[in-house]
Short mmCIF file of C-alpha atoms in Angstrom, two decimals:
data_model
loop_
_atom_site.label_atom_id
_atom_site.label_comp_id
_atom_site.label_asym_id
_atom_site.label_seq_id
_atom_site.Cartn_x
_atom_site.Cartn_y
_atom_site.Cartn_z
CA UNK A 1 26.14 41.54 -20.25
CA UNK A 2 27.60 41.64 -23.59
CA UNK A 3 25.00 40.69 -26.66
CA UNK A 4 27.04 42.72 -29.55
CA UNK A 5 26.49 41.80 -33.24
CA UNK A 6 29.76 38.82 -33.92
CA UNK A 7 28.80 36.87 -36.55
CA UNK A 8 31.48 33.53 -37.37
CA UNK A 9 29.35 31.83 -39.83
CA UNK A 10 32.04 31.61 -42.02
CA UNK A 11 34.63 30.46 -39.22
CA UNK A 12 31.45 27.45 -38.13
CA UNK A 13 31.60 26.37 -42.26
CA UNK A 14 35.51 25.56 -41.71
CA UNK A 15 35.62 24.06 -38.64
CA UNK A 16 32.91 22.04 -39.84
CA UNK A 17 32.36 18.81 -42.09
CA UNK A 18 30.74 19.92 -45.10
CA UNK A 19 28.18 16.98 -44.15
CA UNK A 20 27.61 17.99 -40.41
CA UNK A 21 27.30 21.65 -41.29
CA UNK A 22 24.59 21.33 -43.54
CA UNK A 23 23.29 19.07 -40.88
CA UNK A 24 22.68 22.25 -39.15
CA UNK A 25 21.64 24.28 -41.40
CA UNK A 26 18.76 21.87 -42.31
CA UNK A 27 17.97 21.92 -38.48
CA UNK A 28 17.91 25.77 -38.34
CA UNK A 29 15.75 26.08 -41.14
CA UNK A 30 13.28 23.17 -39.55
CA UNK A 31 13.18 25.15 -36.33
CA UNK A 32 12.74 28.81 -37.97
CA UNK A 33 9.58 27.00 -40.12
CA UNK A 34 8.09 25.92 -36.63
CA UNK A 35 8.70 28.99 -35.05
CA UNK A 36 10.84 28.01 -32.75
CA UNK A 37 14.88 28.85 -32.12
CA UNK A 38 18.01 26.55 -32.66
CA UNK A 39 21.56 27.60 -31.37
CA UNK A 40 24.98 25.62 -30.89
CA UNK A 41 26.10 25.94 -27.30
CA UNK A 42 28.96 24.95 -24.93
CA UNK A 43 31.65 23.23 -25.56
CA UNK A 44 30.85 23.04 -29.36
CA UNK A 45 31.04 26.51 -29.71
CA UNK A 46 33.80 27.15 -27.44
CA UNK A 47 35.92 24.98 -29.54
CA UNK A 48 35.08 26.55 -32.89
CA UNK A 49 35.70 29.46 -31.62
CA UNK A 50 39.28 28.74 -30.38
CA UNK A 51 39.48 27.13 -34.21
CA UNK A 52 39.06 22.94 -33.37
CA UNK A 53 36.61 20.78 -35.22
CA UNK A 54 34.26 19.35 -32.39
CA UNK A 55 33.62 16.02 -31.24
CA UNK A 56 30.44 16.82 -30.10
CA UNK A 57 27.40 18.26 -31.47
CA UNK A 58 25.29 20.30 -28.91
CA UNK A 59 22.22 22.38 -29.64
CA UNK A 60 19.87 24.14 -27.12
CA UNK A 61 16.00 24.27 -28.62
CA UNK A 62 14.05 27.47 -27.58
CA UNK A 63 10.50 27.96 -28.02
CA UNK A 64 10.20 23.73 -28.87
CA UNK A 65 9.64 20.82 -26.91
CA UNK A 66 9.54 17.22 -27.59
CA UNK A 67 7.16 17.11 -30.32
CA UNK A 68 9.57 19.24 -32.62
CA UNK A 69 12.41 17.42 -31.81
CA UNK A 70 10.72 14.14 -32.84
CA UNK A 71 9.45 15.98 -36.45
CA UNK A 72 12.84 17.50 -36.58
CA UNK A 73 14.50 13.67 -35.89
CA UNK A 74 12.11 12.40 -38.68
CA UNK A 75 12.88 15.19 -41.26
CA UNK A 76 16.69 14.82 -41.30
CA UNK A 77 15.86 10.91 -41.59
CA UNK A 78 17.00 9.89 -38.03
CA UNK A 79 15.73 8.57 -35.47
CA UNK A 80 15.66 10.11 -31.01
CA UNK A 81 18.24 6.96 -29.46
CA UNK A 82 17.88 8.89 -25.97
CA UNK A 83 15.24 10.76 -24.53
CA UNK A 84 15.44 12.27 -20.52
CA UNK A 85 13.45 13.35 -17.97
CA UNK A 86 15.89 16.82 -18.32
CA UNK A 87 14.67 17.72 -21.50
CA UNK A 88 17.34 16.27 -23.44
CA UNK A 89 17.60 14.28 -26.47
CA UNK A 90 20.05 12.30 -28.62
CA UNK A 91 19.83 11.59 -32.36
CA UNK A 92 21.13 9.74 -34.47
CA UNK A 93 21.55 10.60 -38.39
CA UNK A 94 22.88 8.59 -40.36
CA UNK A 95 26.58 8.07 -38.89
CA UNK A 96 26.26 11.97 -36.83
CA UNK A 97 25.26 12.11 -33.22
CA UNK A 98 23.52 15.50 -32.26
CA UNK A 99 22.35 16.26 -28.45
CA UNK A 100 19.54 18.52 -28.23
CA UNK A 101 18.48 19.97 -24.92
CA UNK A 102 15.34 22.44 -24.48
CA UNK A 103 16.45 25.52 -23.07
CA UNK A 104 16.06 25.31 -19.36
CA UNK A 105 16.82 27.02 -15.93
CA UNK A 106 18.13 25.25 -12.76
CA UNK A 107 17.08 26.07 -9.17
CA UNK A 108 19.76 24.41 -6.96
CA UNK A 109 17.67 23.74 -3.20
CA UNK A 110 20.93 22.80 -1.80
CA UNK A 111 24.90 22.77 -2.37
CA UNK A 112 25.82 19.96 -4.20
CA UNK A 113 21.90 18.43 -5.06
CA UNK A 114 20.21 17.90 -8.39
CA UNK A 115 19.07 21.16 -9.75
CA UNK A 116 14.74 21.64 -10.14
CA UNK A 117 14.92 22.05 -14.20
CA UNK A 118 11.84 23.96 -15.55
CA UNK A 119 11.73 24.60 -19.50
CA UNK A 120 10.10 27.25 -21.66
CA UNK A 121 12.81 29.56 -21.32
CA UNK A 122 15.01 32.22 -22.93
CA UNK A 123 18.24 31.62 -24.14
CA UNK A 124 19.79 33.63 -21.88
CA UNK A 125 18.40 32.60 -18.97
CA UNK A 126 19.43 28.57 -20.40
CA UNK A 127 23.29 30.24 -20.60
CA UNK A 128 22.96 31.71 -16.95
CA UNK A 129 22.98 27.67 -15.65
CA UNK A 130 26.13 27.12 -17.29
CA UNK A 131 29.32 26.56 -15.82
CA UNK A 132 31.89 28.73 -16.86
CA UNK A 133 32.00 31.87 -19.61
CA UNK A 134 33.54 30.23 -22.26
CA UNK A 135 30.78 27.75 -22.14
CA UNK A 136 28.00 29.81 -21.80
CA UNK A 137 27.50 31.07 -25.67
CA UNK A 138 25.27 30.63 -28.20
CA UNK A 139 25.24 30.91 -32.08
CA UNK A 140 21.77 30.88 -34.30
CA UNK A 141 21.48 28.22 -36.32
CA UNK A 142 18.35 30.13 -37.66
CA UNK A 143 18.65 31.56 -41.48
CA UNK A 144 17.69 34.90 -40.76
CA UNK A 145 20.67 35.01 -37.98
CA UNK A 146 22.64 32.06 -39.04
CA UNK A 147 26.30 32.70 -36.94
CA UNK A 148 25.24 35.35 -34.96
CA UNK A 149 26.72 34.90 -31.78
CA UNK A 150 25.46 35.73 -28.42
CA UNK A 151 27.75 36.22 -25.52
CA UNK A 152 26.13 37.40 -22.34
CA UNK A 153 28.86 37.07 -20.19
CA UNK A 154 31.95 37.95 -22.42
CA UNK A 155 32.90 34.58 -22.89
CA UNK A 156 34.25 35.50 -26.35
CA UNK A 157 36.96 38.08 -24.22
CA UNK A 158 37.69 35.37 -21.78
CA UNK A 159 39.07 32.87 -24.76
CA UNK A 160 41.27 35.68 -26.12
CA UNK A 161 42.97 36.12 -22.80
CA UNK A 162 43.18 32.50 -21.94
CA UNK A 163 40.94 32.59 -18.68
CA UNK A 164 38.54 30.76 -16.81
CA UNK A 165 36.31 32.16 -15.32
CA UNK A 166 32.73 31.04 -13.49
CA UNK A 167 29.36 33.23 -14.17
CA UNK A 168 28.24 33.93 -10.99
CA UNK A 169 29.59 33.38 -7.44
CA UNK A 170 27.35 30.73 -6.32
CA UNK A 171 28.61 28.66 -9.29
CA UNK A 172 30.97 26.26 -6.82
CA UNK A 173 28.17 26.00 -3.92
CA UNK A 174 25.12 25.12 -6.54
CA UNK A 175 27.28 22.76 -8.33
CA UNK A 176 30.87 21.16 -6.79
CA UNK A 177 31.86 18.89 -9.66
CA UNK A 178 32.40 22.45 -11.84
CA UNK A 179 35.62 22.63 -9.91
CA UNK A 180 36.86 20.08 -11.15
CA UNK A 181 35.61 20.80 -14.64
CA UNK A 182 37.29 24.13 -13.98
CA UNK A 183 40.73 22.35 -13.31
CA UNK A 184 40.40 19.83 -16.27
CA UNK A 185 39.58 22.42 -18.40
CA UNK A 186 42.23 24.72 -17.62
CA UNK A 187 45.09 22.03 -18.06
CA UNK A 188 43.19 21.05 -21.75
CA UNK A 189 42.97 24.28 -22.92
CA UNK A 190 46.03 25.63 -21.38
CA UNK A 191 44.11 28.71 -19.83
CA UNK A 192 44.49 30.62 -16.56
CA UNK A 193 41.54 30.26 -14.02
CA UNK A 194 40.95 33.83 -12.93
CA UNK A 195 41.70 34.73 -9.66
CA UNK A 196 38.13 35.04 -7.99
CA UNK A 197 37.11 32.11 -9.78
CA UNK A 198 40.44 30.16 -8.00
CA UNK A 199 39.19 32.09 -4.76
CA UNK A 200 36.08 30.46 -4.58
CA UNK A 201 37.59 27.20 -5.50
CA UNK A 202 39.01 27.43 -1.87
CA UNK A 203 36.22 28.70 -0.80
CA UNK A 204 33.70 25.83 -1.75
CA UNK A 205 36.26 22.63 -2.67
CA UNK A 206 35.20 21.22 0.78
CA UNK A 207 31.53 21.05 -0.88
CA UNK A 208 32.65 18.06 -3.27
CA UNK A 209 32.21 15.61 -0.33
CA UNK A 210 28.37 16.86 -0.74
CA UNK A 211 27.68 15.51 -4.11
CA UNK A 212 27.06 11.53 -5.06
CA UNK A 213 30.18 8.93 -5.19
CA UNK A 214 28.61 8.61 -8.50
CA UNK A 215 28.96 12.15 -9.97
CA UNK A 216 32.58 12.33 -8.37
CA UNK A 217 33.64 9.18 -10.30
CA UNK A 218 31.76 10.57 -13.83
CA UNK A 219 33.88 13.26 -13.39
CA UNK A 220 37.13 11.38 -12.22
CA UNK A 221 36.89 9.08 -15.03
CA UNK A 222 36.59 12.20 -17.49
CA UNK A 223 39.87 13.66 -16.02
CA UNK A 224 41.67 10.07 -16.57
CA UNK A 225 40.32 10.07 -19.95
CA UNK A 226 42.35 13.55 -20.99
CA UNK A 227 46.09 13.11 -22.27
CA UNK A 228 47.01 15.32 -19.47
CA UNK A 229 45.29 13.38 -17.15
CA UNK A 230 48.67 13.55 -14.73
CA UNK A 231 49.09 17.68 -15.28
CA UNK A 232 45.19 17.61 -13.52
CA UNK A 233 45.95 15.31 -11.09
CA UNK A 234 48.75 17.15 -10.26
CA UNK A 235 47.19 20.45 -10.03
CA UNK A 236 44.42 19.11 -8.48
CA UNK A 237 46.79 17.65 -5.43
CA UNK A 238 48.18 21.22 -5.30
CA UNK A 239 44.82 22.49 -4.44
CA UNK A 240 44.27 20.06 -2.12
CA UNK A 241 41.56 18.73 -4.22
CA UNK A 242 42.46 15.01 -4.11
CA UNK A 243 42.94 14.71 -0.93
CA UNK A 244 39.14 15.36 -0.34
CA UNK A 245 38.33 12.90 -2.57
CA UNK A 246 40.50 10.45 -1.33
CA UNK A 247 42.85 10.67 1.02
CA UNK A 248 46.47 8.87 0.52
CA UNK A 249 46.60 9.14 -2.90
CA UNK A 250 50.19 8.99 -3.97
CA UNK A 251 51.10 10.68 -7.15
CA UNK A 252 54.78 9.50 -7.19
CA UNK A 253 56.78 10.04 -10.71
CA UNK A 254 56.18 6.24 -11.70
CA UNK A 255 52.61 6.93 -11.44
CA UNK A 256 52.63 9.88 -13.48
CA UNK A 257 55.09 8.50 -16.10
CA UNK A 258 52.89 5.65 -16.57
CA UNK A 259 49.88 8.26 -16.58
CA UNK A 260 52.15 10.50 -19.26
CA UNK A 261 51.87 7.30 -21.83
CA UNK A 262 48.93 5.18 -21.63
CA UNK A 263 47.56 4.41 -24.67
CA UNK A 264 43.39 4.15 -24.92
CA UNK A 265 42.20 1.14 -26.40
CA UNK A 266 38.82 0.23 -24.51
CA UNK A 267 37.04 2.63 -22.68
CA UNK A 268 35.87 0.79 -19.99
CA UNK A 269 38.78 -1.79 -19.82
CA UNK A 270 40.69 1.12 -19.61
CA UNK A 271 38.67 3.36 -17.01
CA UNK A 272 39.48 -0.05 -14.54
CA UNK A 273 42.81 0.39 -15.17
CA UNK A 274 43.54 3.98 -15.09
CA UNK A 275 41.26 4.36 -11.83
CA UNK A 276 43.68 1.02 -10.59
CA UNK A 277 47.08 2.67 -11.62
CA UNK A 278 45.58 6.22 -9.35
CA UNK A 279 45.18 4.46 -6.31
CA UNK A 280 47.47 1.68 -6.76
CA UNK A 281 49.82 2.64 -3.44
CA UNK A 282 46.46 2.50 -1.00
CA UNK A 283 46.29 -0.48 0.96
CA UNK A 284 43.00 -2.37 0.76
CA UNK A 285 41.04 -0.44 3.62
CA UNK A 286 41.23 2.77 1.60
CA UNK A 287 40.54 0.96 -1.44
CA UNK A 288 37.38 -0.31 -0.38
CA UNK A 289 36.16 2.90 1.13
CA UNK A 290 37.41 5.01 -2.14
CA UNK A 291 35.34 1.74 -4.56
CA UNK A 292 32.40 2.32 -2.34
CA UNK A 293 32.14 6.10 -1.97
CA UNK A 294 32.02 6.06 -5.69
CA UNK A 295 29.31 3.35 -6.28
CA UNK A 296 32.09 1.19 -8.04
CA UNK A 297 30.87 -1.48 -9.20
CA UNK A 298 31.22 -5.49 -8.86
CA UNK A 299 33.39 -5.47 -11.73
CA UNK A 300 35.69 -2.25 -10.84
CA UNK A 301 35.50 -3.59 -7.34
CA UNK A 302 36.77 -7.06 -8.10
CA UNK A 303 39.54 -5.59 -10.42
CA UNK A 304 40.91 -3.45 -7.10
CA UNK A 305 40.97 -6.13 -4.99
CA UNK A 306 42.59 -8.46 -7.61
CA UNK A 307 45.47 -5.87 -8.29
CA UNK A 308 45.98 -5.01 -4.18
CA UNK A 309 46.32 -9.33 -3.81
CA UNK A 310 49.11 -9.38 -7.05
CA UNK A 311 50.85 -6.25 -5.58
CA UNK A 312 51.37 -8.83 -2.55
CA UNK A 313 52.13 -11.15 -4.85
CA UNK A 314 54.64 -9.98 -6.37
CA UNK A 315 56.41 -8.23 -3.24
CA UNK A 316 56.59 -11.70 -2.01
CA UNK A 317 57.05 -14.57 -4.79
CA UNK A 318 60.11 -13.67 -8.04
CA UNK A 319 57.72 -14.59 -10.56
CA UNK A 320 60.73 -14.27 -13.19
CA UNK A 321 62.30 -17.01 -11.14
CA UNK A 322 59.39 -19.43 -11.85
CA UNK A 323 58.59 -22.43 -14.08
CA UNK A 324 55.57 -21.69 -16.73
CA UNK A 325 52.98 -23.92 -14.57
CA UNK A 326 53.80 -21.86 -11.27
CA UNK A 327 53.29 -18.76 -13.42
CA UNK A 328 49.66 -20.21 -14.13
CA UNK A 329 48.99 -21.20 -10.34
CA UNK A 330 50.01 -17.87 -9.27
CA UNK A 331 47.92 -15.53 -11.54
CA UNK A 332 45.10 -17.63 -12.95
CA UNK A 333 42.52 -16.76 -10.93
CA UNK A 334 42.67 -13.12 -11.70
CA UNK A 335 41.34 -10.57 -13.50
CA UNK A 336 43.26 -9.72 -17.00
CA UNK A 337 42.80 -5.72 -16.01
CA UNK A 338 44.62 -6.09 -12.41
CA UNK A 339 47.37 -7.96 -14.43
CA UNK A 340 47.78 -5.46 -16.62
CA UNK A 341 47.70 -2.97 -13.61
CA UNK A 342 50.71 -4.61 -12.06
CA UNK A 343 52.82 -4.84 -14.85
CA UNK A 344 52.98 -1.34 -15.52
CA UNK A 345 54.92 -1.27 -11.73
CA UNK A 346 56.64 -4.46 -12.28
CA UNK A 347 60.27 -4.61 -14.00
CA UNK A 348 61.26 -5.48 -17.30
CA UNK A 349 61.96 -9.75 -16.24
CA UNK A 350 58.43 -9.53 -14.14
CA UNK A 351 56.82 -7.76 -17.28
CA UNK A 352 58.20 -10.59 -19.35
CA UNK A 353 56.58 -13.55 -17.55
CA UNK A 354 53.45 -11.55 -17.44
CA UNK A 355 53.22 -11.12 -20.87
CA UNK A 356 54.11 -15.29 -21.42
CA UNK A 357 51.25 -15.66 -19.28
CA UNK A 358 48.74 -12.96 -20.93
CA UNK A 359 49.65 -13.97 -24.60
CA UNK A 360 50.38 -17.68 -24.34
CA UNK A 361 49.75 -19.61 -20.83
CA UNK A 362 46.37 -18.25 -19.89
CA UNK A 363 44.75 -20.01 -22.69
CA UNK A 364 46.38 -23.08 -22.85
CA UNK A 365 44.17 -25.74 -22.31
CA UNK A 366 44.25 -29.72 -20.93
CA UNK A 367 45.35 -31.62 -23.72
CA UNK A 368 42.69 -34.68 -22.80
CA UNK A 369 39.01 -33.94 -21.36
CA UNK A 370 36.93 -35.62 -18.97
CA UNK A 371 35.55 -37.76 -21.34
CA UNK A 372 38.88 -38.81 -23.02
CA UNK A 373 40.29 -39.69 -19.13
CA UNK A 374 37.00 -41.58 -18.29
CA UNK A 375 38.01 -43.56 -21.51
CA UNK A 376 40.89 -44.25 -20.20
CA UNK A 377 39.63 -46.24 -16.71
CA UNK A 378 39.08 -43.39 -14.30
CA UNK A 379 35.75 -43.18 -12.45
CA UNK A 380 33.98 -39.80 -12.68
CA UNK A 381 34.40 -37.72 -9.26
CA UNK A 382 37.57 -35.32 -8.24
CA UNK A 383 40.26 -37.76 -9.75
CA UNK A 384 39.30 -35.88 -13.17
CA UNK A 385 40.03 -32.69 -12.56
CA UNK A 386 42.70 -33.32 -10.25
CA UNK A 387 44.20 -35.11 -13.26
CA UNK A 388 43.24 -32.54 -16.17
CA UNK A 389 44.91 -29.91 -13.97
CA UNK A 390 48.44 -32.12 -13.45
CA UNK A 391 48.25 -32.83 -17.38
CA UNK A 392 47.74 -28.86 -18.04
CA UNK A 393 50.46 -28.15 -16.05
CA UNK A 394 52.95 -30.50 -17.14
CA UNK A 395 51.38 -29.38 -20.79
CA UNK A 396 52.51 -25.72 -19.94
CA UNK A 397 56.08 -26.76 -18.55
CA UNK A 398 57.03 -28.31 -21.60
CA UNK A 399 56.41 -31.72 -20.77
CA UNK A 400 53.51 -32.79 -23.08
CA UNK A 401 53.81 -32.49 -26.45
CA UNK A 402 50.59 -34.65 -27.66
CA UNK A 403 47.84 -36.41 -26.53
CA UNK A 404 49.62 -39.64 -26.67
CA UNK A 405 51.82 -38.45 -23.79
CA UNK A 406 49.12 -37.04 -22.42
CA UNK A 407 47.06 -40.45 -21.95
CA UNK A 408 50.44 -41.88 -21.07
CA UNK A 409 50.63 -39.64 -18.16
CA UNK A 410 47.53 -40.27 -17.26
CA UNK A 411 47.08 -43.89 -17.45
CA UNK A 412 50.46 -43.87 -15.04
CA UNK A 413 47.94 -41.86 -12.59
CA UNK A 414 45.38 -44.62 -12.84
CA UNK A 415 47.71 -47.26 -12.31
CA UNK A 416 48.83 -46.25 -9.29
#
């Protein structure tokens, strides 16, 4: 173990905003007051070490519990948004989100299960649970050791050379979903994963079939959600990773080009369609079984279906060929995200007439209501509908321009 004197305080001021940083500083000095211990862990650190500004704010409390945190929340003038049953906690100040966690060890009873978390431990002991070295640091946040680093596990020497590399050998068997951390990780960072840390990859991948649907698909969705979402993908169908998660999968280059330039907009509107572009070539057996091994849910599961249906669709009816009401008939009843799904696979005519539909047809509207056709002579019951649909239609073909050709139409209807 490696606990040498590195001290980056001035390295955690520049990667820093000036108002975040003394953010922390204010926390350290709450903690010190209250005898208790504040450091900046994980991720956090791992980037400011490798010279990134964060996105996230993590701190482990030693020598606290939940009582400090809510003084320490009410001192900085913020307020706990999120409180577990792990001993972690989320506040909120002003616009800054920090996570706070009370340092903790984990007793895995089987491969792949929740850990047993007991607090009221050392800070070494809280960096022994972690995943991987470069994760498993801490720096003091306390004034009398403000930047001092600690480094157990020569995490520091592993982001020099580029490497990942797991703490302990059980690290795979306690917890599956790090091997997939350990793949995303590698392709973000652009490190090497060492070579007995890729051994018992091999060794334990099998075990991923031993954790929840729902902890696979947390971490899936976390993978889709990197830029180099296809470079994982791809190394993780090299390991034979994918295939354990679900068979079939077909990374084919139009998958991955599509992959290489999606564009976020909305996370979850775009978690249903980057998880519908993956598994786009399974037919709708495998779908099912890959939306319910992952505790999809009624939403995600109705988007898959909806985007197997217009893959059909598609294969069988030349939607460029068609008249603006057909357009409607054919895709009306489905959900915008499996649209969307299918026209990054469609061609540039099809992608035309889908985006007529998406930015123009879908919202068109009957230019007379029940009411104004009632008016008109007809007898409530199906003949309304039946009637506001033909004047939509004829509406979206070009063939209605107002509502006086509209009641026109309609009266001829009536009449006959």
């Amino acid at each position: 173990m490696n606990n040498s004197k590195i001290n980056i305080s001035k390295r955690l001021n520049e990667c820093l905003s000036t108002q975040i940083f003394d953010l922390l500083i204010k926390c350290g000095e709450f903690t010190e007051r209250n005898s208790a211990s504040l450091f900046l862990v994980g991720g956090c650190l791992r980037d400011i070490l490798l010279n990134k500004r964060p996105k996230d704010i993590d701190l482990t409390l030693v020598n606290g519990d939940s009582n400090l945190v809510q003084n320490l929340s009410e001192y900085l003038g913020g307020k706990i948004i999120f409180k577990s049953q792990f001993f972690t906690y989320k506040l909120k100040v002003n616009n800054n989100i920090i996570d706070i966690t009370e340092a903790r060890k984990e007793v895995y009873s089987s491969p792949g299960s929740l850990p047993k978390i007991t607090s009221k431990c050392s800070i070494d002991d809280d960096l022994y649970r972690r995943d991987f070295t470069i994760n498993s640091m801490a720096l003091s946040l306390n004034p009398a050791s403000l930047g001092n680093i600690i480094d157990p596990f020569n995490g520091i020497n592993d982001i020099n050379n580029k490497n990942i590399r797991i703490i302990h050998d059980n690290s795979f068997s306690d917890d599956p979903t790090r091997i997939l951390r350990a793949i995303r990780y590698s392709i973000r960072l652009n490190f090497n994963i060492d070579n007995q840390t890729l051994s018992k990859i091999n060794e334990f991948k099998s075990n991923i079939n031993s954790i929840t649907g729902f902890r696979i698909k947390n971490e899936l969705i976390k993978i889709l959600r990197e830029d180099s979402r296809s470079k994982i993908l791809l190394y993780l169908d090299t390991l034979k990773i994918l295939d354990i998660i679900q068979p079939n999968i077909n990374l084919n280059t139009k998958i991955n080009e599509i992959f290489d330039n999606f564009q976020f907009k909305d996370e979850y509107i775009d978690d249903l369609i980057l998880i519908g572009i993956l598994i786009y070539n399974l037919n709708i057996q495998n779908i099912i079984y890959f939306a319910e091994k992952l505790y999809l849910d009624s939403i995600f599961i109705k988007t898959l279906r909806d985007t197997n249906e217009i893959k059909q669709l598609l294969q069988n009816v030349k939607l460029d060929k068609l008249k603006n009401s057909s357009i409607y008939k054919q895709l009306y009843k489905y959900k915008y995200e499996a649209i969307i799904i299918n026209r990054y696979f469609s061609n540039e005519n099809v992608c035309q007439k889908i985006d007529l539909y998406l930015n123009k047809l879908k919202d068109t509207i009957p230019p007379l209501n029940g009411k104004e056709i009632i008016a008109l002579g007809a007898k409530p019951g199906p003949i309304i509908k039946e009637i506001m649909d033909y004047l939509l239609h004829e509406k979206l073909d070009g063939n209605i321009k107002n509502k006086d050709q509209a009641k026109i139409k309609a009266t001829q209807i009536l009449n006959k």
